[in-house]
PDB file of C-alpha atoms in Angstrom:
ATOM      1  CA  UNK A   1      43.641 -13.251   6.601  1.00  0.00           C
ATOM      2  CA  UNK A   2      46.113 -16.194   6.998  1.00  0.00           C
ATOM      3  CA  UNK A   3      44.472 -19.409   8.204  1.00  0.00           C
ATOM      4  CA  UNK A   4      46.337 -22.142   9.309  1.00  0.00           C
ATOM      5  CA  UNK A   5      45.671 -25.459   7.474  1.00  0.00           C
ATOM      6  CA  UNK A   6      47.076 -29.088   8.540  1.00  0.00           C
ATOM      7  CA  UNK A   7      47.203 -31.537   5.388  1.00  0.00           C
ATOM      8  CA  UNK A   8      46.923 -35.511   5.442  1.00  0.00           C
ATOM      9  CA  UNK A   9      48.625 -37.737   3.130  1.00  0.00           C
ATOM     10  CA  UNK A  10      45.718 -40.997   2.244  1.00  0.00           C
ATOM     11  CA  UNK A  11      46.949 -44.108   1.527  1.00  0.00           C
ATOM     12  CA  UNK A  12      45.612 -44.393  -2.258  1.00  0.00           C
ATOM     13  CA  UNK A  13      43.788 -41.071  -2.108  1.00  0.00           C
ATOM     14  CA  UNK A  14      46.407 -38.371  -2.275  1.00  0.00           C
ATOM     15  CA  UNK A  15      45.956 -35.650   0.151  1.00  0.00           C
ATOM     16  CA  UNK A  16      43.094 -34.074   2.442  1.00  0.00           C
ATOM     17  CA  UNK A  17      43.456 -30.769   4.016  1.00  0.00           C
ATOM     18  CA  UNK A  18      41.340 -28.798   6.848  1.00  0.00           C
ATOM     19  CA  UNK A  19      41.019 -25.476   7.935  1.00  0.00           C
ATOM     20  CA  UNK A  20      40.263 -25.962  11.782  1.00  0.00           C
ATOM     21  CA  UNK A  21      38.973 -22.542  12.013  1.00  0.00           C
ATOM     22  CA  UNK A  22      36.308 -22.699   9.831  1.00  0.00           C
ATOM     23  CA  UNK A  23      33.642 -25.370  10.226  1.00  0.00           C
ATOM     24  CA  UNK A  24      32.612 -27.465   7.248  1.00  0.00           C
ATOM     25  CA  UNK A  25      36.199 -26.039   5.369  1.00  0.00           C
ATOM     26  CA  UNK A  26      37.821 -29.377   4.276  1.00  0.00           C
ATOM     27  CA  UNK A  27      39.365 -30.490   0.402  1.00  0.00           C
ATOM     28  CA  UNK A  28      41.412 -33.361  -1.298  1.00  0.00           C
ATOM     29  CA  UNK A  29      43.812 -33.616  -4.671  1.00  0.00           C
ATOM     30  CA  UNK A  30      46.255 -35.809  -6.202  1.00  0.00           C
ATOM     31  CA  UNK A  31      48.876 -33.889  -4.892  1.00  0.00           C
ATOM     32  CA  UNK A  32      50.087 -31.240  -2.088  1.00  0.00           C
ATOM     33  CA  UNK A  33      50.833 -28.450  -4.224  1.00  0.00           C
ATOM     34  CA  UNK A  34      47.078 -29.045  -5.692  1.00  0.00           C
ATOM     35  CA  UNK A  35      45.480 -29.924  -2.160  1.00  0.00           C
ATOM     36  CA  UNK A  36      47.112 -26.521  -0.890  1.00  0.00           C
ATOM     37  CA  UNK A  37      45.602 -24.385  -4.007  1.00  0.00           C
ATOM     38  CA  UNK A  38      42.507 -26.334  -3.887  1.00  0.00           C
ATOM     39  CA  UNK A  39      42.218 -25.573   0.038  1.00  0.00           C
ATOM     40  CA  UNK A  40      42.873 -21.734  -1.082  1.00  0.00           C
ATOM     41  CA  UNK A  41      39.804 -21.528  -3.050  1.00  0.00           C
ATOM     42  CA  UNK A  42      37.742 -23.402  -0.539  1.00  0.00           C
ATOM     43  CA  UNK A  43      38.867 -20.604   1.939  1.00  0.00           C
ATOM     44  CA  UNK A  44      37.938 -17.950  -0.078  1.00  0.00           C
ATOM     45  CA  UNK A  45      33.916 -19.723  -0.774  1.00  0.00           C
ATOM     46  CA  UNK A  46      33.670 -20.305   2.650  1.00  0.00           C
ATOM     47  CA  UNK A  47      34.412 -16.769   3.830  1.00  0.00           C
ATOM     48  CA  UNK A  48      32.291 -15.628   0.778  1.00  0.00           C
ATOM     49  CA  UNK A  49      29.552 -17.592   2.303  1.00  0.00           C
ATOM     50  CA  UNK A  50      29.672 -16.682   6.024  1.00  0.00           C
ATOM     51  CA  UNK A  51      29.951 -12.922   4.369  1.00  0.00           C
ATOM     52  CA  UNK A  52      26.832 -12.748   2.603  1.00  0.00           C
ATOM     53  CA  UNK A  53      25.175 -14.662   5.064  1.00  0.00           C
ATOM     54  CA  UNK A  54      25.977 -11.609   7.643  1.00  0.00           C
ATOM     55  CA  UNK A  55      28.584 -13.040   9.440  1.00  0.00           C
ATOM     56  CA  UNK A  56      31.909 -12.312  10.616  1.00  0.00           C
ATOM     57  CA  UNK A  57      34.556 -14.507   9.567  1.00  0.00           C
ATOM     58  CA  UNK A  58      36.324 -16.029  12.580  1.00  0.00           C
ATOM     59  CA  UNK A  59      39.640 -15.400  13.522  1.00  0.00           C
ATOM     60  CA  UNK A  60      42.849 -17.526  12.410  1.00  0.00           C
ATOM     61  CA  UNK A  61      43.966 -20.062  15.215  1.00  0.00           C
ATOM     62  CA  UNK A  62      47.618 -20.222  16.597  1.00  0.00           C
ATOM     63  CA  UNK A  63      48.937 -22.791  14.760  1.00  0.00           C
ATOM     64  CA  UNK A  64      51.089 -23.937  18.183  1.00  0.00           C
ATOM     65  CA  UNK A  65      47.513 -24.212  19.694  1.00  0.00           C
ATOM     66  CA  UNK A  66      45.924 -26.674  16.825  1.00  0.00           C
ATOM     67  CA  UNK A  67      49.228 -28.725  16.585  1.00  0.00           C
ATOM     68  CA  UNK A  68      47.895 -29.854  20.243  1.00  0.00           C
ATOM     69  CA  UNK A  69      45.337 -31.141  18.917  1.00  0.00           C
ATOM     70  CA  UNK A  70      45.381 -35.373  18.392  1.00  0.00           C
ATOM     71  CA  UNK A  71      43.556 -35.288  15.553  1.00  0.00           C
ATOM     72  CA  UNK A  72      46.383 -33.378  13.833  1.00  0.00           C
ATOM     73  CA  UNK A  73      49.395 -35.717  14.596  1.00  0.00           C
ATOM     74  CA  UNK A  74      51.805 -36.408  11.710  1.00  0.00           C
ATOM     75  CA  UNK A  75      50.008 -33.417   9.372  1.00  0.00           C
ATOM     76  CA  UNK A  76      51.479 -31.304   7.595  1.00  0.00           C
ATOM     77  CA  UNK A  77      50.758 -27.402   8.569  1.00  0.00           C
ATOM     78  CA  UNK A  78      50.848 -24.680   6.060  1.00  0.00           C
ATOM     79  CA  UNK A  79      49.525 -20.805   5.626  1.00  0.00           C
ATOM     80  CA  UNK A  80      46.723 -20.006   3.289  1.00  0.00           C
ATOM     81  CA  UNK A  81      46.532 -16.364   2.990  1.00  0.00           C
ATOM     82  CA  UNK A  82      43.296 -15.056   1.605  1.00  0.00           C
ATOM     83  CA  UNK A  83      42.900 -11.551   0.865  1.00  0.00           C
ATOM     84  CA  UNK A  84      39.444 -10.713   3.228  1.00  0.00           C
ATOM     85  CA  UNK A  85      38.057  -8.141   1.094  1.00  0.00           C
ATOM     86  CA  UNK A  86      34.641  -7.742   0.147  1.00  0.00           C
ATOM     87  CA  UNK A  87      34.828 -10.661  -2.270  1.00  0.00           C
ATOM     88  CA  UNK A  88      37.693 -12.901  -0.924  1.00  0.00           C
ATOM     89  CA  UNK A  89      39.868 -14.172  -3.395  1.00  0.00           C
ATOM     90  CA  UNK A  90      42.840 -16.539  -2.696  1.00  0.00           C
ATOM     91  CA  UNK A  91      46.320 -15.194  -2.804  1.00  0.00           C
ATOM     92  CA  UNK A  92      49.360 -17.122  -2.209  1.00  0.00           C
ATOM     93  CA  UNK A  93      50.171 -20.294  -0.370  1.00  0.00           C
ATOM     94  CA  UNK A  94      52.826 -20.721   2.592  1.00  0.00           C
ATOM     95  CA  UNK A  95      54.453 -23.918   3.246  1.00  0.00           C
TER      96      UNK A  95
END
């Protein structure tokens, strides 16, 4: 599955990145290229949680859609594709 994620630069913090498909799916690192792995891995846990808890995974947003959104303004939007086996692991990262 390939979610759409918007990253944050913080003044004196680095980065934070969320996944506005998936509730509670949020990260931070130094930098982007570690926020973006780091926001991988938190993709793949949080699908491995909804999974054994029984439920379905929901569905990637259109990123055109969430760039609508206000809280979004001035982040930077990238791909995470996670493979949504049985035991999602991450893949590869888009920018």
């Amino acid at each position: 599955m390939r979610y759409p994620v918007v990253v944050h630069q913080i003044d004196y913090a680095g980065f934070g990145a969320i996944a506005p498909d998936l509730p509670h799916c949020h990260c931070h690192a130094d930098s982007l290229d570690a926020t973006l792995q780091k926001m991988a891995e938190t993709i793949a846990q949080r699908l491995e949680e909804l999974r054994v808890a029984g439920d379905a995974p929901p569905p990637p947003g259109d990123v055109d859609t969430l760039r609508g959104n206000p809280a979004f303004v001035d982040g930077i939007w990238a791909i995470i594709d996670v493979d949504d086996a049985e035991s999602p692991a991450p893949r590869k990262t888009e920018r």
